[in-house]
């Protein structure tokens, strides 16, 4: 199977090698009077390359080369622009804003666009241009876009009704008013990353998410210090399908947030409470209680896959108010939480009082090791 795939790839490379070399020399060489012959087909102009072959060629190159190819001729541009659905421009270290301004009107069929930056480049006019042309967009990454203002979020709200995934982590200039507007129009959101959005991720924004985004499955609120129990509880009540929630550094939340999540979000699989120092045993026991309470219904619906459900990842690092009995009860109730070497899905860094907590497989490994006779005896 692997040999056949390699063979097909080598054949395609042979077919595409000469046209691609001619294309990317700046157009100086041209195809030439004799043309290029591929399996009996003489290609004398770029437009002669079969569409299927062209699309297969561009599927093998990176996004930078793809953009170069779109400038070879109008035929290539039209073919690439009409078929391109995923694009990443994170490789662009300078002048990304102008690049987006020039590409957005051409690549109107985009569904995924990654514009993560190492240094701030994007400005509001680039996002407004994307919103004006790329209405099919479903997945957008604008992380570390420090120059963007609320104007960008208003543009997203009006331009992308089918948006399901948005990453605006580190965009500190966004306000909770603009986030509220976004949620009112982008109601299909399933994944939202607001990590570090200290001005935007407030209780007001979370209340709006709870009202408008009932399909939400993953939310990152890392280091959003203005989030309190009011916001998290609104989220829990409005987003019952929540699977992953990161509350790292949300120092204002208390046990009430975890209790609401345990009670209202039965599909929660990953929860990060790193540095949430107001969390106590009460939160841990609420997770255990709801696990036990939901066991009969889950057992029936999952037909024997009960152990695969429930929490699979929990970070309670620096939650120093939690005691060993509460965490051990949690670990015993959720078989997917591991403390053993190499798995560590239950993270307890900075909690020196929890060293006695072990998952079932760690205990079993210890017993197995203890039962092996010592050769010295």
Short mmCIF file of C-alpha atoms in Angstrom, two decimals:
data_model
loop_
_atom_site.label_atom_id
_atom_site.label_comp_id
_atom_site.label_asym_id
_atom_site.label_seq_id
_atom_site.Cartn_x
_atom_site.Cartn_y
_atom_site.Cartn_z
CA UNK A 1 0.00 0.00 0.00
CA UNK A 2 2.77 2.39 0.98
CA UNK A 3 4.71 1.41 -2.16
CA UNK A 4 1.75 2.20 -4.41
CA UNK A 5 1.29 5.60 -2.79
CA UNK A 6 4.99 6.34 -3.19
CA UNK A 7 4.82 5.30 -6.83
CA UNK A 8 1.86 7.56 -7.54
CA UNK A 9 3.64 10.44 -5.87
CA UNK A 10 6.82 9.85 -7.91
CA UNK A 11 4.80 9.72 -11.14
CA UNK A 12 3.10 12.97 -10.25
CA UNK A 13 6.45 14.55 -9.44
CA UNK A 14 7.72 13.55 -12.87
CA UNK A 15 4.66 15.03 -14.53
CA UNK A 16 4.84 18.27 -12.62
CA UNK A 17 8.57 18.84 -12.25
CA UNK A 18 9.26 20.70 -15.49
CA UNK A 19 6.11 22.85 -15.59
CA UNK A 20 6.63 23.83 -11.97
CA UNK A 21 10.27 24.74 -12.52
CA UNK A 22 9.31 26.92 -15.45
CA UNK A 23 6.47 28.47 -13.54
CA UNK A 24 8.49 29.54 -10.55
CA UNK A 25 11.49 31.05 -12.33
CA UNK A 26 9.62 34.30 -12.52
CA UNK A 27 8.10 33.50 -15.91
CA UNK A 28 11.41 34.21 -17.69
CA UNK A 29 11.83 30.88 -19.38
CA UNK A 30 8.32 30.32 -20.72
CA UNK A 31 7.28 26.88 -21.85
CA UNK A 32 9.15 27.21 -25.11
CA UNK A 33 8.37 26.56 -28.74
CA UNK A 34 8.50 22.80 -28.38
CA UNK A 35 6.27 22.72 -25.31
CA UNK A 36 6.35 20.09 -22.59
CA UNK A 37 5.14 16.58 -23.34
CA UNK A 38 3.34 14.59 -20.63
CA UNK A 39 2.13 11.12 -21.65
CA UNK A 40 1.55 12.21 -25.24
CA UNK A 41 -0.06 15.51 -24.31
CA UNK A 42 1.94 18.49 -25.52
CA UNK A 43 1.59 21.50 -23.24
CA UNK A 44 2.51 24.72 -25.03
CA UNK A 45 0.82 27.14 -22.62
CA UNK A 46 0.03 27.09 -18.92
CA UNK A 47 -3.68 26.87 -19.65
CA UNK A 48 -3.08 23.53 -21.40
CA UNK A 49 -2.28 21.74 -18.14
CA UNK A 50 -5.30 19.54 -17.28
CA UNK A 51 -7.23 20.88 -14.32
CA UNK A 52 -7.07 17.57 -12.44
CA UNK A 53 -3.28 17.47 -12.78
CA UNK A 54 -2.94 21.09 -11.70
CA UNK A 55 -5.02 20.55 -8.57
CA UNK A 56 -3.01 17.43 -7.72
CA UNK A 57 0.22 19.37 -8.16
CA UNK A 58 -0.80 22.21 -5.87
CA UNK A 59 -2.05 19.75 -3.24
CA UNK A 60 1.59 18.67 -2.74
CA UNK A 61 3.10 22.10 -2.17
CA UNK A 62 3.11 24.38 0.87
CA UNK A 63 0.96 27.48 1.15
CA UNK A 64 3.77 29.85 0.19
CA UNK A 65 4.34 27.98 -3.09
CA UNK A 66 0.60 27.80 -3.62
CA UNK A 67 0.35 31.59 -3.55
CA UNK A 68 3.20 31.82 -6.05
CA UNK A 69 1.43 29.34 -8.32
CA UNK A 70 -1.75 31.42 -8.27
CA UNK A 71 0.19 34.22 -9.92
CA UNK A 72 1.49 32.21 -12.90
CA UNK A 73 -1.50 32.91 -15.13
CA UNK A 74 -5.22 33.61 -14.92
CA UNK A 75 -6.08 29.94 -15.47
CA UNK A 76 -3.97 28.79 -12.55
CA UNK A 77 -5.25 31.62 -10.39
CA UNK A 78 -8.89 30.76 -11.10
CA UNK A 79 -8.32 27.05 -10.53
CA UNK A 80 -6.45 27.50 -7.26
CA UNK A 81 -8.75 30.20 -5.91
CA UNK A 82 -11.87 28.19 -6.64
CA UNK A 83 -10.53 25.01 -5.02
CA UNK A 84 -8.57 26.33 -2.05
CA UNK A 85 -10.37 25.86 1.28
CA UNK A 86 -7.49 25.83 3.80
CA UNK A 87 -4.74 28.45 4.06
CA UNK A 88 -2.03 29.23 6.63
CA UNK A 89 -0.05 32.47 6.45
CA UNK A 90 1.82 32.10 9.74
CA UNK A 91 5.05 31.70 7.77
CA UNK A 92 4.80 35.37 6.76
CA UNK A 93 7.03 37.21 9.21
CA UNK A 94 6.63 40.65 7.62
CA UNK A 95 3.90 42.46 5.73
CA UNK A 96 1.15 39.90 6.50
CA UNK A 97 -1.45 42.65 6.53
CA UNK A 98 -0.86 43.61 2.91
CA UNK A 99 -0.70 39.96 1.89
CA UNK A 100 -4.13 39.33 3.42
CA UNK A 101 -5.53 42.45 1.73
CA UNK A 102 -4.38 41.15 -1.66
CA UNK A 103 -5.41 37.50 -1.19
CA UNK A 104 -8.79 37.71 0.53
CA UNK A 105 -10.69 38.96 -2.56
CA UNK A 106 -9.29 36.01 -4.56
CA UNK A 107 -9.59 33.13 -2.08
CA UNK A 108 -13.31 33.44 -1.43
CA UNK A 109 -13.90 29.72 -0.81
CA UNK A 110 -11.72 29.52 2.28
CA UNK A 111 -13.09 27.51 5.18
CA UNK A 112 -9.97 27.52 7.38
CA UNK A 113 -7.57 30.46 7.74
CA UNK A 114 -4.60 30.55 10.13
CA UNK A 115 -3.06 33.99 10.76
CA UNK A 116 -1.08 33.32 13.94
CA UNK A 117 1.75 35.83 14.32
CA UNK A 118 5.06 35.96 16.17
CA UNK A 119 4.94 39.74 16.12
CA UNK A 120 1.86 41.95 15.60
CA UNK A 121 1.15 42.58 11.93
CA UNK A 122 -2.58 42.28 11.28
CA UNK A 123 -4.72 45.40 11.42
CA UNK A 124 -8.48 45.86 11.40
CA UNK A 125 -8.67 46.57 7.66
CA UNK A 126 -7.30 43.09 6.86
CA UNK A 127 -9.92 41.36 9.03
CA UNK A 128 -12.66 43.56 7.55
CA UNK A 129 -11.53 42.52 4.06
CA UNK A 130 -11.62 38.83 5.02
CA UNK A 131 -15.13 39.29 6.41
CA UNK A 132 -16.23 40.99 3.19
CA UNK A 133 -15.13 38.18 0.86
CA UNK A 134 -14.69 34.88 2.73
CA UNK A 135 -18.22 34.15 3.92
CA UNK A 136 -17.69 30.36 3.98
CA UNK A 137 -15.04 30.63 6.70
CA UNK A 138 -15.58 28.20 9.58
CA UNK A 139 -12.20 28.12 11.33
CA UNK A 140 -10.18 31.30 11.99
CA UNK A 141 -6.97 31.75 14.00
CA UNK A 142 -6.11 35.36 14.87
CA UNK A 143 -4.01 34.57 17.93
CA UNK A 144 -1.47 37.19 19.05
CA UNK A 145 -3.07 39.88 16.89
CA UNK A 146 -2.31 42.62 19.35
CA UNK A 147 -3.14 45.44 16.92
CA UNK A 148 -6.75 44.41 16.38
CA UNK A 149 -9.58 46.37 17.96
CA UNK A 150 -13.31 45.79 18.44
CA UNK A 151 -13.80 46.74 14.78
CA UNK A 152 -12.39 43.34 13.82
CA UNK A 153 -14.81 41.42 16.04
CA UNK A 154 -17.76 43.42 14.70
CA UNK A 155 -16.61 42.54 11.17
CA UNK A 156 -16.34 38.84 12.09
CA UNK A 157 -19.80 38.91 13.63
CA UNK A 158 -21.36 40.22 10.44
CA UNK A 159 -19.24 38.29 7.95
CA UNK A 160 -19.05 34.71 9.27
CA UNK A 161 -22.44 33.26 10.25
CA UNK A 162 -21.08 29.70 9.96
CA UNK A 163 -18.00 30.18 12.14
CA UNK A 164 -17.44 27.12 14.35
CA UNK A 165 -13.88 27.65 15.59
CA UNK A 166 -12.22 30.92 16.61
CA UNK A 167 -8.85 31.54 18.25
CA UNK A 168 -8.30 35.11 19.46
CA UNK A 169 -5.94 34.24 22.31
CA UNK A 170 -3.74 37.11 23.34
CA UNK A 171 -5.93 39.74 21.68
CA UNK A 172 -6.01 42.03 24.69
CA UNK A 173 -7.78 44.99 23.03
CA UNK A 174 -11.12 43.24 22.48
CA UNK A 175 -13.92 44.30 24.84
CA UNK A 176 -16.71 42.20 26.30
CA UNK A 177 -19.22 44.32 24.32
CA UNK A 178 -17.72 43.20 21.01
CA UNK A 179 -17.56 39.57 22.21
CA UNK A 180 -21.22 39.75 23.12
CA UNK A 181 -22.00 40.99 19.61
CA UNK A 182 -19.96 38.14 18.13
CA UNK A 183 -21.89 35.49 20.07
CA UNK A 184 -25.23 36.94 19.00
CA UNK A 185 -24.40 36.34 15.33
CA UNK A 186 -21.97 33.40 15.40
CA UNK A 187 -24.23 30.92 17.17
CA UNK A 188 -22.58 27.82 15.69
CA UNK A 189 -19.34 28.25 17.61
CA UNK A 190 -18.00 24.97 18.99
CA UNK A 191 -14.42 25.94 19.85
CA UNK A 192 -13.41 29.31 21.27
CA UNK A 193 -9.98 30.33 22.58
CA UNK A 194 -10.01 33.49 24.71
CA UNK A 195 -6.79 32.81 26.61
CA UNK A 196 -5.31 36.11 27.77
CA UNK A 197 -8.26 38.20 26.56
CA UNK A 198 -8.32 40.00 29.89
CA UNK A 199 -10.61 42.82 28.77
CA UNK A 200 -12.97 40.76 26.63
CA UNK A 201 -13.46 37.60 28.69
CA UNK A 202 -15.64 38.91 31.52
CA UNK A 203 -18.78 37.65 33.19
CA UNK A 204 -20.81 39.71 30.72
CA UNK A 205 -19.15 37.93 27.79
CA UNK A 206 -19.64 34.50 29.38
CA UNK A 207 -23.29 35.22 30.03
CA UNK A 208 -23.64 36.06 26.32
CA UNK A 209 -21.89 32.83 25.36
CA UNK A 210 -24.26 30.90 27.63
CA UNK A 211 -27.29 32.56 26.00
CA UNK A 212 -26.20 32.26 22.39
CA UNK A 213 -23.70 29.44 21.89
CA UNK A 214 -25.42 26.27 23.07
CA UNK A 215 -23.27 24.11 20.74
CA UNK A 216 -19.99 25.18 22.38
CA UNK A 217 -17.71 22.23 23.19
CA UNK A 218 -14.33 23.78 23.97
CA UNK A 219 -13.47 27.06 25.70
CA UNK A 220 -10.11 28.41 26.86
CA UNK A 221 -10.33 31.17 29.50
CA UNK A 222 -6.72 30.90 30.66
CA UNK A 223 -5.53 33.92 32.70
CA UNK A 224 -8.79 35.81 32.26
CA UNK A 225 -8.73 37.32 35.72
CA UNK A 226 -12.09 39.08 35.43
CA UNK A 227 -14.03 35.82 35.20
CA UNK A 228 -15.99 34.88 38.32
CA UNK A 229 -18.53 32.27 39.37
CA UNK A 230 -21.31 34.31 37.75
CA UNK A 231 -19.79 33.87 34.30
CA UNK A 232 -18.80 30.22 34.66
CA UNK A 233 -22.20 29.26 36.04
CA UNK A 234 -23.92 31.00 33.11
CA UNK A 235 -21.65 29.06 30.81
CA UNK A 236 -22.46 25.76 32.51
CA UNK A 237 -26.20 26.32 32.29
CA UNK A 238 -26.15 27.49 28.67
CA UNK A 239 -23.58 25.11 27.14
CA UNK A 240 -24.49 21.55 28.22
CA UNK A 241 -22.30 19.98 25.51
CA UNK A 242 -19.10 21.50 26.91
CA UNK A 243 -16.23 18.99 26.69
CA UNK A 244 -13.07 21.02 27.40
CA UNK A 245 -12.71 24.03 29.70
CA UNK A 246 -9.50 25.81 30.68
CA UNK A 247 -9.86 28.08 33.73
CA UNK A 248 -6.12 28.37 34.36
CA UNK A 249 -5.39 31.46 36.42
CA UNK A 250 -9.05 32.46 36.87
CA UNK A 251 -8.31 33.36 40.46
CA UNK A 252 -11.80 34.65 41.32
CA UNK A 253 -13.72 31.42 40.79
CA UNK A 254 -14.73 29.18 43.70
CA UNK A 255 -16.25 25.75 44.24
CA UNK A 256 -19.58 27.06 42.94
CA UNK A 257 -18.20 27.13 39.39
CA UNK A 258 -17.07 23.50 39.50
CA UNK A 259 -20.33 22.40 41.13
CA UNK A 260 -22.32 24.00 38.30
CA UNK A 261 -20.09 22.34 35.69
CA UNK A 262 -20.40 18.95 37.38
CA UNK A 263 -24.16 19.28 37.52
CA UNK A 264 -24.89 20.74 34.08
CA UNK A 265 -22.09 19.51 31.77
CA UNK A 266 -22.13 15.68 31.82
CA UNK A 267 -19.86 15.45 28.76
CA UNK A 268 -17.01 17.41 30.34
CA UNK A 269 -13.77 15.53 29.63
CA UNK A 270 -11.01 18.03 30.34
CA UNK A 271 -10.90 20.67 33.08
CA UNK A 272 -7.98 22.90 34.01
CA UNK A 273 -8.10 24.62 37.40
CA UNK A 274 -4.42 25.54 37.61
CA UNK A 275 -3.80 28.26 40.21
CA UNK A 276 -7.49 28.47 41.14
CA UNK A 277 -6.65 28.59 44.83
CA UNK A 278 -10.24 29.05 46.04
CA UNK A 279 -11.07 25.50 44.93
CA UNK A 280 -11.56 23.08 47.84
CA UNK A 281 -12.68 19.52 48.54
CA UNK A 282 -16.28 20.61 48.00
CA UNK A 283 -15.60 20.97 44.27
CA UNK A 284 -13.90 17.58 44.05
CA UNK A 285 -16.72 15.77 45.81
CA UNK A 286 -19.29 17.45 43.54
CA UNK A 287 -17.57 15.86 40.56
CA UNK A 288 -17.61 12.49 42.31
CA UNK A 289 -21.25 12.85 43.34
CA UNK A 290 -22.46 13.67 39.84
CA UNK A 291 -20.40 10.81 38.44
CA UNK A 292 -22.20 8.39 40.76
CA UNK A 293 -25.59 10.04 40.16
CA UNK A 294 -25.28 9.76 36.37
CA UNK A 295 -23.83 6.23 36.34
CA UNK A 296 -27.07 4.26 35.71
CA UNK A 297 -28.19 6.43 32.80
CA UNK A 298 -24.72 6.59 31.27
CA UNK A 299 -24.23 2.85 31.66
CA UNK A 300 -27.45 2.14 29.78
CA UNK A 301 -26.81 4.64 26.99
CA UNK A 302 -23.15 3.76 26.50
CA UNK A 303 -23.70 -0.01 26.70
CA UNK A 304 -20.62 -0.95 28.65
CA UNK A 305 -18.40 2.01 27.72
CA UNK A 306 -18.94 3.75 31.05
CA UNK A 307 -15.27 3.66 31.99
CA UNK A 308 -14.42 5.55 28.80
CA UNK A 309 -16.67 8.44 29.77
CA UNK A 310 -16.24 11.17 32.36
CA UNK A 311 -13.18 13.27 33.10
CA UNK A 312 -10.06 12.24 31.21
CA UNK A 313 -7.88 15.21 32.10
CA UNK A 314 -7.81 17.35 35.25
CA UNK A 315 -5.24 19.93 36.30
CA UNK A 316 -5.44 21.04 39.94
CA UNK A 317 -1.86 22.28 40.21
CA UNK A 318 -1.36 24.96 42.89
CA UNK A 319 -4.85 24.27 44.30
CA UNK A 320 -3.36 23.90 47.75
CA UNK A 321 -6.66 23.84 49.70
CA UNK A 322 -7.61 20.40 48.35
CA UNK A 323 -6.90 17.35 50.55
CA UNK A 324 -5.81 13.79 49.61
CA UNK A 325 -9.09 11.99 50.50
CA UNK A 326 -11.10 14.19 48.11
CA UNK A 327 -8.67 13.78 45.22
CA UNK A 328 -8.35 10.03 45.83
CA UNK A 329 -12.15 9.71 45.71
CA UNK A 330 -12.10 11.59 42.42
CA UNK A 331 -9.33 9.41 41.03
CA UNK A 332 -11.20 6.25 42.04
CA UNK A 333 -14.40 7.49 40.37
CA UNK A 334 -12.80 8.40 37.03
CA UNK A 335 -10.67 5.50 35.69
CA UNK A 336 -9.24 7.68 32.91
CA UNK A 337 -7.50 9.98 35.42
CA UNK A 338 -3.94 8.75 35.86
CA UNK A 339 -1.09 9.67 38.17
CA UNK A 340 1.22 6.94 36.87
CA UNK A 341 4.40 7.67 34.95
CA UNK A 342 3.95 8.47 31.28
CA UNK A 343 0.23 9.23 31.48
CA UNK A 344 -0.33 11.94 34.06
CA UNK A 345 -3.82 13.00 33.09
CA UNK A 346 -4.32 14.10 36.70
CA UNK A 347 -1.83 16.94 37.22
CA UNK A 348 -1.13 18.06 40.78
CA UNK A 349 2.09 20.09 40.55
CA UNK A 350 2.76 22.31 43.53
CA UNK A 351 0.47 20.29 45.81
CA UNK A 352 2.96 18.56 48.08
CA UNK A 353 0.15 17.33 50.32
CA UNK A 354 -1.29 15.19 47.49
CA UNK A 355 1.67 12.88 46.95
CA UNK A 356 -0.25 9.97 48.50
CA UNK A 357 -2.90 10.07 45.73
CA UNK A 358 -2.52 7.30 43.13
CA UNK A 359 -4.60 5.96 40.27
CA UNK A 360 -5.63 2.30 40.12
CA UNK A 361 -2.96 1.25 37.63
CA UNK A 362 -0.21 2.94 39.68
CA UNK A 363 -1.33 1.02 42.75
CA UNK A 364 -1.46 -2.21 40.75
CA UNK A 365 2.04 -1.62 39.37
CA UNK A 366 3.32 -1.05 42.89
CA UNK A 367 1.72 -4.28 44.15
CA UNK A 368 3.14 -6.21 41.19
CA UNK A 369 6.61 -4.89 41.87
CA UNK A 370 6.28 -5.73 45.55
CA UNK A 371 5.22 -9.31 44.83
CA UNK A 372 8.33 -10.10 42.77
CA UNK A 373 10.77 -12.12 44.95
CA UNK A 374 14.01 -10.38 45.80
CA UNK A 375 16.97 -12.45 44.46
CA UNK A 376 19.04 -11.37 47.44
CA UNK A 377 16.80 -13.42 49.74
#
